[in-house]
Coordinates of C-alpha atoms and ligand atoms in Angstrom, one line a residue:
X10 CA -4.9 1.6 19.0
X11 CA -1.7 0.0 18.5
X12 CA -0.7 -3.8 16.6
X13 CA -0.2 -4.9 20.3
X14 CA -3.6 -4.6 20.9
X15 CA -4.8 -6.9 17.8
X16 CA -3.5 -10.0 19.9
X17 CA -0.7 -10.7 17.4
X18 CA 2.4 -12.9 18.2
X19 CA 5.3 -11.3 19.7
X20 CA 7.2 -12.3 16.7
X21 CA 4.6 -10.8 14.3
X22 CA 5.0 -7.2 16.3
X23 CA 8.8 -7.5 15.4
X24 CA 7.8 -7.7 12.1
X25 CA 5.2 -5.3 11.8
X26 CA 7.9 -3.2 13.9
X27 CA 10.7 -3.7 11.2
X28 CA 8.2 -3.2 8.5
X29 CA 8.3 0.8 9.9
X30 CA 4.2 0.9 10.1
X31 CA 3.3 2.6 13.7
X32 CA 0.0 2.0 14.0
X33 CA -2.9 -0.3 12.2
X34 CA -5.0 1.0 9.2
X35 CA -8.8 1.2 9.6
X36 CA -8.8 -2.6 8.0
X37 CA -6.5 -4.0 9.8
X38 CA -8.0 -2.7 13.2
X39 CA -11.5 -4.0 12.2
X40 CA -10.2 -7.5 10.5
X41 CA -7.7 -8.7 12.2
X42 CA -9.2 -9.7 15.5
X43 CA -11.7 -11.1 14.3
X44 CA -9.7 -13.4 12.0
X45 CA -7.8 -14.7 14.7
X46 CA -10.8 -15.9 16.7
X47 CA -11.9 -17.9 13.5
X48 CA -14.8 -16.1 12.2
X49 CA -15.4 -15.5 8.0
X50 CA -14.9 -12.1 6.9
X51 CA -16.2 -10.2 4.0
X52 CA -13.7 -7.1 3.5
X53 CA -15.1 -4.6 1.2
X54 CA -11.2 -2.3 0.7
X55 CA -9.0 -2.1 -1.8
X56 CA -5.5 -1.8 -2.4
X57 CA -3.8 1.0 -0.9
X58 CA -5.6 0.6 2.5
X59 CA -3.1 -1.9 4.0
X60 CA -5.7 -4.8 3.3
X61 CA -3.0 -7.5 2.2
X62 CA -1.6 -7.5 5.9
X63 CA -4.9 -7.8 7.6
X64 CA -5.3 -11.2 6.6
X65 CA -1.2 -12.1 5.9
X66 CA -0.6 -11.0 9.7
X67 CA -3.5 -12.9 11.5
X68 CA -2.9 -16.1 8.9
X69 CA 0.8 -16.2 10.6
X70 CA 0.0 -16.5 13.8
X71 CA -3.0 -19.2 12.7
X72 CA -0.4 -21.6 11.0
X73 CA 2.2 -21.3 13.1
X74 CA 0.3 -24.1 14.8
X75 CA 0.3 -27.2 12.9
X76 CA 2.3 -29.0 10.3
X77 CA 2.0 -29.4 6.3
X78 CA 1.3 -32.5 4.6
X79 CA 2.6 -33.4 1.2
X80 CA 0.6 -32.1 -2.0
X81 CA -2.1 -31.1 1.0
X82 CA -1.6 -26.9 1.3
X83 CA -3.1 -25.7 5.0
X84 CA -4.6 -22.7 3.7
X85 CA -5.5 -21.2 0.3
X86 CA -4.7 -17.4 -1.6
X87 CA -6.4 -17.0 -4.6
X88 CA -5.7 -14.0 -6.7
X89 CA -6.7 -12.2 -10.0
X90 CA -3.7 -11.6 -11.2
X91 CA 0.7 -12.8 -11.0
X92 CA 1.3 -9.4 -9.8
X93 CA -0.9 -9.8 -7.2
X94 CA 0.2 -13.3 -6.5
X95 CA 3.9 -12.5 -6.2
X96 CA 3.1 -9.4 -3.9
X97 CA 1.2 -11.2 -1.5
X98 CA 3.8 -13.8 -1.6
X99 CA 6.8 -10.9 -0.4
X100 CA 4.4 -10.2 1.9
X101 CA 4.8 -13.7 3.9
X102 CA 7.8 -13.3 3.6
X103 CA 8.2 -10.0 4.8
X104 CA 6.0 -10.5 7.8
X105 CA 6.8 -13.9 8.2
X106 CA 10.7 -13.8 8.5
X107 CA 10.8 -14.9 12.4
X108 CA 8.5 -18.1 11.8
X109 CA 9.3 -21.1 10.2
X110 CA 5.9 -21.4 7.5
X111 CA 6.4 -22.8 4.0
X112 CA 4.8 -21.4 1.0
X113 CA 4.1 -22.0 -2.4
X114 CA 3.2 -19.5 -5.4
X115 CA 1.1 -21.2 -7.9
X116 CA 1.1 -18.7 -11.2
X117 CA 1.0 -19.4 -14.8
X118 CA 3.6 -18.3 -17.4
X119 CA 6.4 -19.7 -15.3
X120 CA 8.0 -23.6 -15.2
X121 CA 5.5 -25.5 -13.6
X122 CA 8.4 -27.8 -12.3
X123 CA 9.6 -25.6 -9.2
X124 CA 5.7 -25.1 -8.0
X125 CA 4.8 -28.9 -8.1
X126 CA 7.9 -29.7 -6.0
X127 CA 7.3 -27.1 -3.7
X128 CA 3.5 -28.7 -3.3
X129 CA 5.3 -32.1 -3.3
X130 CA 6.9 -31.2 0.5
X131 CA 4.1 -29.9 2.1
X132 CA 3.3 -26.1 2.4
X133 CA 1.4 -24.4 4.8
X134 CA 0.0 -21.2 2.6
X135 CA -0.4 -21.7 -1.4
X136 CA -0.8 -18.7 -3.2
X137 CA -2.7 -18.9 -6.7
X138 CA -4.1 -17.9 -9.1
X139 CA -7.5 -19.8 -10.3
X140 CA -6.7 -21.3 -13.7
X141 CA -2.8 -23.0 -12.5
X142 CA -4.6 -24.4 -9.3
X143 CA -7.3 -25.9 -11.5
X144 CA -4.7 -26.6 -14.1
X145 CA -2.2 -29.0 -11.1
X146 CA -5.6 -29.8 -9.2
X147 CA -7.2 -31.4 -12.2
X148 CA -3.8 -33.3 -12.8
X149 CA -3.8 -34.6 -9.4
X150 CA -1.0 -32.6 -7.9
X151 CA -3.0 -31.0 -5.5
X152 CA -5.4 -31.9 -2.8
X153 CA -7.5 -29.4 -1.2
X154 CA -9.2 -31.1 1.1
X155 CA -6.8 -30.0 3.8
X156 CA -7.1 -26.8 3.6
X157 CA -9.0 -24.8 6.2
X158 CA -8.4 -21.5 5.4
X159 CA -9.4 -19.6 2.2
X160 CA -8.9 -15.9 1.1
X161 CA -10.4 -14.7 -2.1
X162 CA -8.6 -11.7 -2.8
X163 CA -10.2 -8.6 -5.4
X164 CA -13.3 -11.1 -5.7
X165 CA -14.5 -8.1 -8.2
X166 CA -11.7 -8.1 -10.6
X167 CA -12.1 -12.0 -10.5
X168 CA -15.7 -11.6 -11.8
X169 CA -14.2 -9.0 -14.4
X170 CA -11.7 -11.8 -15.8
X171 CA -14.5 -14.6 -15.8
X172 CA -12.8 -16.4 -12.9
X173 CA -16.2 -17.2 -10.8
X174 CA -17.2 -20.6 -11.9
X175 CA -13.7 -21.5 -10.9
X176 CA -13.6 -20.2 -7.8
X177 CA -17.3 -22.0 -7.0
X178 CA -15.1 -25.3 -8.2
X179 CA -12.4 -24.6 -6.3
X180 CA -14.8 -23.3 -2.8
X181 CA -16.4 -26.7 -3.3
X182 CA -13.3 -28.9 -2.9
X183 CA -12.5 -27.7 0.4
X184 CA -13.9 -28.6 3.8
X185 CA -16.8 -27.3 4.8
X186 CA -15.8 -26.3 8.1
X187 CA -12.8 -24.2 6.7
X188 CA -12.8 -20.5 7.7
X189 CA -13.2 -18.3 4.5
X190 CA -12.0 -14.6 3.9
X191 CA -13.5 -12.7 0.8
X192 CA -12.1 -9.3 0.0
X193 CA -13.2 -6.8 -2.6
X194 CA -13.1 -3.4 -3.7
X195 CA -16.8 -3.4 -4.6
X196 CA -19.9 -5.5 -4.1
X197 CA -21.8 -6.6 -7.7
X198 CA -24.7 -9.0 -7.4
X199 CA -22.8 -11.9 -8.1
X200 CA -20.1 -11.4 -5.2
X201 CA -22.7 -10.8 -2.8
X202 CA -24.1 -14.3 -4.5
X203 CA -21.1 -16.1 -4.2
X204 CA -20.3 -15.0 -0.1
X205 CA -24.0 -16.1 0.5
X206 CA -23.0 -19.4 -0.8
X207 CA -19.3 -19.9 0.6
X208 CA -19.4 -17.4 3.9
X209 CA -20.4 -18.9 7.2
X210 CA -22.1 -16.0 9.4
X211 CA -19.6 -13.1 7.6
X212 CA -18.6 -10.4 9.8
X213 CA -18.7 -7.6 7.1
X214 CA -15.9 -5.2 7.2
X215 CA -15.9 -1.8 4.9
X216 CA -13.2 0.8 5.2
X217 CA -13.4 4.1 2.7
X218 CA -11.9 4.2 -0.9
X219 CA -8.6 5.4 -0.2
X220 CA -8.6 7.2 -3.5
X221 CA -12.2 9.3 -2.4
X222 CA -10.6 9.5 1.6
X223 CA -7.0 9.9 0.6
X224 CA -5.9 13.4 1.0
X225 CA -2.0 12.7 0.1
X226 CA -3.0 12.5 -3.3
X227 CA -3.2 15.6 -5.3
X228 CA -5.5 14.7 -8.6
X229 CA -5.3 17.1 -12.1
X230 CA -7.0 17.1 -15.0
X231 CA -5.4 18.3 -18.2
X232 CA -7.5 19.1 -21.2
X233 CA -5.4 17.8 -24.2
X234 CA -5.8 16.9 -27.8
X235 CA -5.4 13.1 -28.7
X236 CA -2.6 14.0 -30.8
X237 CA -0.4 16.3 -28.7
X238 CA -0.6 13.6 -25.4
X239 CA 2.7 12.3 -26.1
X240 CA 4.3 16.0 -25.8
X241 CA 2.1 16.9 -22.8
X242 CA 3.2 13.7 -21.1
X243 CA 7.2 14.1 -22.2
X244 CA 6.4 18.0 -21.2
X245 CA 5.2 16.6 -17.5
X246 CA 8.1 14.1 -17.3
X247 CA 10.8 17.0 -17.5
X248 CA 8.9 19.8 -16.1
X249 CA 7.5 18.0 -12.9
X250 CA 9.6 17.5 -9.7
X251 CA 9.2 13.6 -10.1
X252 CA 10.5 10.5 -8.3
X253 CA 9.3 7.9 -10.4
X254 CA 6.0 7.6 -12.3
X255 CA 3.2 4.9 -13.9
X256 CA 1.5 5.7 -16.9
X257 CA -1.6 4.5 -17.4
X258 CA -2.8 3.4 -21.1
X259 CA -6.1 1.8 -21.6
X260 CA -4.4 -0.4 -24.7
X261 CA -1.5 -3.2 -24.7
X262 CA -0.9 -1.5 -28.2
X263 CA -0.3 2.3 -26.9
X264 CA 1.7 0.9 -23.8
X265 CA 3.9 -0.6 -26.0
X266 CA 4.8 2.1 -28.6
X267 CA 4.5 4.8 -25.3
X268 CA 7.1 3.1 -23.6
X269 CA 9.5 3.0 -26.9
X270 CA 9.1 6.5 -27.4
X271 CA 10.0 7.6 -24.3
X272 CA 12.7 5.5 -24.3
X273 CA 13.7 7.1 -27.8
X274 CA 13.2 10.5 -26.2
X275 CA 16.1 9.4 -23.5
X276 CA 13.8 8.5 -20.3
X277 CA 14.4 5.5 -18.3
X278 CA 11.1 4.1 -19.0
X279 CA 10.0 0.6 -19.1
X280 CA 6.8 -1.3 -20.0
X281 CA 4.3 -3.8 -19.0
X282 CA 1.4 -5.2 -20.3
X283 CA -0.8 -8.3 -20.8
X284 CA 1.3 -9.7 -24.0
X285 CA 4.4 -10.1 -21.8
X286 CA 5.0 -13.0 -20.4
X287 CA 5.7 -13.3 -16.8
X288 CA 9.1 -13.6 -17.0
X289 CA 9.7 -10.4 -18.5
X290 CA 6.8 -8.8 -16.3
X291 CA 8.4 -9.5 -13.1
X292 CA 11.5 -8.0 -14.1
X293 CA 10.5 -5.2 -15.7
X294 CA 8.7 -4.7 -11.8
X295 CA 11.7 -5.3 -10.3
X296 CA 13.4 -2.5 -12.7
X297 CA 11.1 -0.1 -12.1
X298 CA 10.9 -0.7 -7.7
X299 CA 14.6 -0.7 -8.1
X300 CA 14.4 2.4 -9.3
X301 CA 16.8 0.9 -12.4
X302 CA 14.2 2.9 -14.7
X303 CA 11.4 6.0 -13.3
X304 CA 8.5 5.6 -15.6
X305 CA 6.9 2.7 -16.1
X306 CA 3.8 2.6 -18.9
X307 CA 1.2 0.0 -17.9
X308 CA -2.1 -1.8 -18.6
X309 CA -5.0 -2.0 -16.1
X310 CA -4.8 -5.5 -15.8
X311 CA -1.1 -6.0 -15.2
X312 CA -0.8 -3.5 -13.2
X313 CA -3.7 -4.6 -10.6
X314 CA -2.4 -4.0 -7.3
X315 CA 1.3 -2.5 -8.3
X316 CA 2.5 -2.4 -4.4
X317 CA 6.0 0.1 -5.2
X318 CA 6.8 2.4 -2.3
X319 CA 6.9 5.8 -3.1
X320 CA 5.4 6.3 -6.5
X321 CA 5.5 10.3 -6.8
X322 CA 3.1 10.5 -9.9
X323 CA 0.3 8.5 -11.7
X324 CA -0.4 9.6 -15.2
X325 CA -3.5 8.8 -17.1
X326 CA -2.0 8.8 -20.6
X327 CA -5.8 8.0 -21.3
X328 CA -8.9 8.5 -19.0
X329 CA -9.9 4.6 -18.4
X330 CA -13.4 3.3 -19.5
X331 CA -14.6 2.0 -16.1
X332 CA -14.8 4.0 -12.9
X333 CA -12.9 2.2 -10.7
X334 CA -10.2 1.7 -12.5
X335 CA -9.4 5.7 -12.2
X336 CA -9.7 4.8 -8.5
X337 CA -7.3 1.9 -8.8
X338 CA -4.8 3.3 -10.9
X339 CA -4.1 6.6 -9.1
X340 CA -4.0 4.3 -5.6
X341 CA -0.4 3.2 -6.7
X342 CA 0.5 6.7 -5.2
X343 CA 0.0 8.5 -2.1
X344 CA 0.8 5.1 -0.4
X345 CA 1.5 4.7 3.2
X346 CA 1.6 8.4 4.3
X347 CA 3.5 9.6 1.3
X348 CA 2.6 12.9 -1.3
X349 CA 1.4 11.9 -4.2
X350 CA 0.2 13.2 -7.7
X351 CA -2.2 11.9 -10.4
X352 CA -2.2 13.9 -13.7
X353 CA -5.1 12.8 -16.4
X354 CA -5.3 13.6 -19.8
X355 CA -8.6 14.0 -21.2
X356 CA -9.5 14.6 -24.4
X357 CA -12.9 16.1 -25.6
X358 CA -14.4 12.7 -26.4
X359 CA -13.4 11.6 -22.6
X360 CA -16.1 14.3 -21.7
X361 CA -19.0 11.4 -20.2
X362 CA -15.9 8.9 -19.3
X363 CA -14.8 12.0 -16.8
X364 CA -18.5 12.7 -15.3
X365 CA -18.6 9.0 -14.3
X366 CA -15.1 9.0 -12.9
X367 CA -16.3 12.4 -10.5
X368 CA -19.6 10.9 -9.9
X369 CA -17.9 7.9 -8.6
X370 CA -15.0 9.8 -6.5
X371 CA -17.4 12.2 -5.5
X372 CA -15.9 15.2 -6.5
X373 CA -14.7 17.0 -9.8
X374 CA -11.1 16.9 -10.7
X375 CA -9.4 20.2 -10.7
X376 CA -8.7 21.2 -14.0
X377 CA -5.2 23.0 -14.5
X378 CA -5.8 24.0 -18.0
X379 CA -5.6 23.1 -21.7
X380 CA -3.1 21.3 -23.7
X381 CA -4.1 22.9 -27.4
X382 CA -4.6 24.0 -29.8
X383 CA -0.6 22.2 -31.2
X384 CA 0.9 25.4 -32.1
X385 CA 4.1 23.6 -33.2
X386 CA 3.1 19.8 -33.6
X387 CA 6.0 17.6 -34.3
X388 CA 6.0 15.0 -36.9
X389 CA 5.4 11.5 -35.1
X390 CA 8.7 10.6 -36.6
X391 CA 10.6 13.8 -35.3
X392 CA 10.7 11.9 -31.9
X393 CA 13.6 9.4 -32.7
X394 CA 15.8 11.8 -33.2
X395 CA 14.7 14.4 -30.4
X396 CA 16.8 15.4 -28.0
X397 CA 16.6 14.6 -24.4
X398 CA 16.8 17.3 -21.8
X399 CA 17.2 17.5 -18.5
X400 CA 13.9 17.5 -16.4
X401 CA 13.6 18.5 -12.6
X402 CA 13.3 15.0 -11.7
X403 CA 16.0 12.8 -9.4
X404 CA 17.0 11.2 -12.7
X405 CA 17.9 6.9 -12.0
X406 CA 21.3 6.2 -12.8
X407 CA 20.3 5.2 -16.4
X408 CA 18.5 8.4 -17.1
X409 CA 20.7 10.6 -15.8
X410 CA 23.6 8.5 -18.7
X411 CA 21.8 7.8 -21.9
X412 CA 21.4 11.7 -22.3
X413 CA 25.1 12.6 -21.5
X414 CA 25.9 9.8 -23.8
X415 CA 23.8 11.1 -26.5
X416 CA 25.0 14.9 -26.4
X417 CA 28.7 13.8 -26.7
X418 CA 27.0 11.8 -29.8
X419 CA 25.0 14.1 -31.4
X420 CA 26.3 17.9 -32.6
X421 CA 25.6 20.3 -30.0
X422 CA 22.0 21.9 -31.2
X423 CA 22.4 25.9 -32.1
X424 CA 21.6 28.1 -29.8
X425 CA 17.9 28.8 -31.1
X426 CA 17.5 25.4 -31.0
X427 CA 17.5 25.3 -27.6
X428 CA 16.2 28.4 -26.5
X429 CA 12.8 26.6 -28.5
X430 CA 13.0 23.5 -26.7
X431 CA 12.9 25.3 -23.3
X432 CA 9.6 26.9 -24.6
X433 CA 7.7 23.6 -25.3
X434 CA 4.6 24.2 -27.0
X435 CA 2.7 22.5 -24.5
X436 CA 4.0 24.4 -21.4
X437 CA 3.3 27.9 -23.3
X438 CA -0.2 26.6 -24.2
X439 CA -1.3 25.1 -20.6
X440 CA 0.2 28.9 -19.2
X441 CA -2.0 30.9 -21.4
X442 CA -5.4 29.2 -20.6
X443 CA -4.4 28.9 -17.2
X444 CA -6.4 31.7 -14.7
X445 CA -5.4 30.1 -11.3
X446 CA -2.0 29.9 -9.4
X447 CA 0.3 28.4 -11.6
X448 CA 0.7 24.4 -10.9
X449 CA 4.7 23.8 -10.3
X450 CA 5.3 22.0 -13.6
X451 CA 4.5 25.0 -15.8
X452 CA 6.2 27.3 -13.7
X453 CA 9.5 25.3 -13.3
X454 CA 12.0 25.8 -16.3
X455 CA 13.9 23.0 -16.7
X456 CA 16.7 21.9 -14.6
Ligands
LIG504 P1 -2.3 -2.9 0.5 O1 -3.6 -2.2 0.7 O2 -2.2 -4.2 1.1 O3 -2.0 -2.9 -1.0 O4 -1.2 -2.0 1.2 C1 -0.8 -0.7 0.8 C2 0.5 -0.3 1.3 O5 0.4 0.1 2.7 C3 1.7 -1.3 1.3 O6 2.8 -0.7 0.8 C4 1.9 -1.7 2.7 O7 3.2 -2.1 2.9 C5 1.5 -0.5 3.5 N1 1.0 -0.7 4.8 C6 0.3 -1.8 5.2 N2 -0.1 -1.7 6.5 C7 0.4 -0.5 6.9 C8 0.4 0.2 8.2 N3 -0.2 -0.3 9.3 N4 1.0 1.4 8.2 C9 1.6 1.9 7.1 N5 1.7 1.3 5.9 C10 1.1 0.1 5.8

């Protein structure tokens, strides 16, 4: 099946076409059809499966009939999450560059000023997220009675952040005859509650995890002691052929000294977590998908939904608490086609947090050895003065400087030095428990 078959607009198949995708996902074969005839939808999918353009595409091709009104949006977004927000948003734009629709991004932690105007002219798709549209909506900035199209996008992760009994509110302001869109990773009680309430006659639409189903992803498990994770992960960063990666943490707190160290340690790393505002959020994004820096460390949260082409690894720097978000985090890679790899560290209290992760996925994660006993531990504050080496990697512009700018710094290290840091403590360990065929990053020196 091809997109011409979907009965998109000739202008949305240029798109599509320029957007380099040959053929529909699963989703967007079984959605978009039947959005374009009218009907409610219940998508059970998650990131990774091409889900955002099975309802961007067919909403085109809707609006592109009829005009805006001022402060009266045509058709309603709501998402968990900025990130998600934003991404959505470059999606209109990306798919909507040869028609003429207006749209608005309604997000907290940035000027409210630019958003209301935007409202004030009329827009035919507003993008939100729950508490800004309440926030304008309860001032009177908004109406919503004009709005005949409604997507509620990662309806689960909206229940996890409490954002239900806004979304009821917000479900009751518009018409009843609108036609509503609910997507979701999973189905909890109170999702199925809320599409019994809101959904007109759903067509129900469920596509495989892309994590379970995805074969482009390679998944590892390394066994490592809480207190040598750093040096596995800085071991990983050299040793592995890598692109770019996201590191997982499950705390704002470890994401934010993680990120320094590295950074200390000479990688172009960057950070981003709930405490940052969205300023600094969205450019520390935009760093990382320029490929300005190659490692990002993240939180769950801020990092639902990460869209970045080409993300060659995923590291759990911890193994999360819930299920899913395992699922989730190590969708930011294989993407679209592409190789990817998703290394977790697991330490031996992770033991039941693992056997819920493989009960979920279905499988067990292949285990490619130990990371202990720390046969030569460094101090925590050893790090700041470390010295960066070379790793296998396609180093950014910025990490392939700061460590030619430190060595013309710092005295050249003697000889034994050297010959030590080759033989990282962590490499030597993982090789000697090891039975199987050696995984590339211990057998690669570095570069
Ligand atoms: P999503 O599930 O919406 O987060 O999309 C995941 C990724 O798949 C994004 O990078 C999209 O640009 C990409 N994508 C969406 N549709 C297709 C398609 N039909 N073929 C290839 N890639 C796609």
């Amino acid at each position: 099946m091809t997109f011409a078959d979907l009965g998109l607009s000739d202008e949305l198949l240029r798109a599509v076409e320029d957007s380099g995708y040959n053929e529909p996902t699963p989703i967007q074969r079984a959605t978009i059809p039947s959005v374009l005839m009218g009907k409610d939808l219940i998508g059970i999918a998650q990131t990774g499966t091409g889900k955002t353009a099975s309802f961007v595409l067919p909403m085109i091709d809707i609006l592109h009939h009829g005009r805006s009104r001022a402060r009266m949006p045509r058709s309603l977004i709501l998402e968990p999450t900025r990130e998600l927000a934003q991404q959505v948003s470059e999606n209109f734009e990306k798919y909507g560059k040869y028609h003429k629709l207006s749209m608005a991004l309604l997000i907290g932690g940035v000027q409210m000023g630019d958003q209301v105007k935007a409202l004030e002219k009329g827009v035919d798709v507003l993008i939100a997220t729950p508490g800004r549209l309440m926030d304008l909506f309860g001032r009177g900035k908004i109406m919503l009675n004009g709005c005949e199209l409604l997507v509620i996008d990662e309806a689960d992760r909206m229940l996890d952040m409490g954002f239900i009994p806004d979304i009821e509110e917000i479900c009751s302001k518009l018409p009843a005859s609108r036609q509503t869109l609910l997507f979701s990773a999973t189905m909890p009680p109170p999702i199925q509650k809320l599409s019994q309430k809101f959904l007109n006659d759903p067509k129900r639409v469920e596509v495989a995890r892309p994590a379970t189903a995805n074969v482009n992803i390679e998944q590892r498990l390394v066994e490592v002691r809480g207190d040598r994770k750093k040096d596995a992960l800085r071991d990983i960063l050299r040793h592995e052929e890598f692109r770019n990666a996201i590191v997982f943490s499950n705390r704002k707190t470890t994401v934010r000294e993680l990120a320094s160290s590295l950074k200390r340690s000479g990688f172009a790393a960057g950070q981003i977590q709930g405490d940052m505002d969205q300023a600094d959020r969205i450019a520390e994004f935009d760093r990382f998908k320029s490929g300005e820096i190659n490692v990002l460390v993240a939180s769950d949260v801020a990092a639902r939904g990460l869209d970045v082409k080409g993300v060659s690894h995923v590291v759990n720097f911890d193994v999360p608490w819930q299920p899913d978000d395992y699922v989730h985090r190590i969708g930011r890679t294989g993407r679209a086609g592409m190789k990817g790899i998703a290394i977790t560290f697991a330490t031996r209290e992770d033991g039941e947090a693992v056997e819920r992760i493989e009960k979920l996925i279905g499988h067990k994660i292949p285990r490619v050895g130990k990371a202990e006993p720390a046969a030569e531990a460094q101090p925590p504050e050893a790090e700041a003065a470390e010295r960066p080496r070379r790793g296998r990697g396609k180093a950014t512009p910025k990490a392939a400087a700061e460590p030619r700018d430190r060595q013309r710094r710092e005295p050249r290290p003697e000889p034994q030095d050297e010959a030590r840091a080759e033989r990282s403590p962590v490499v030597e360990d993982l090789k000697s428990e090891w039975n199987g065929p050696m995984p590339s990053f211990l057998t690669q020196s570095a570069g």
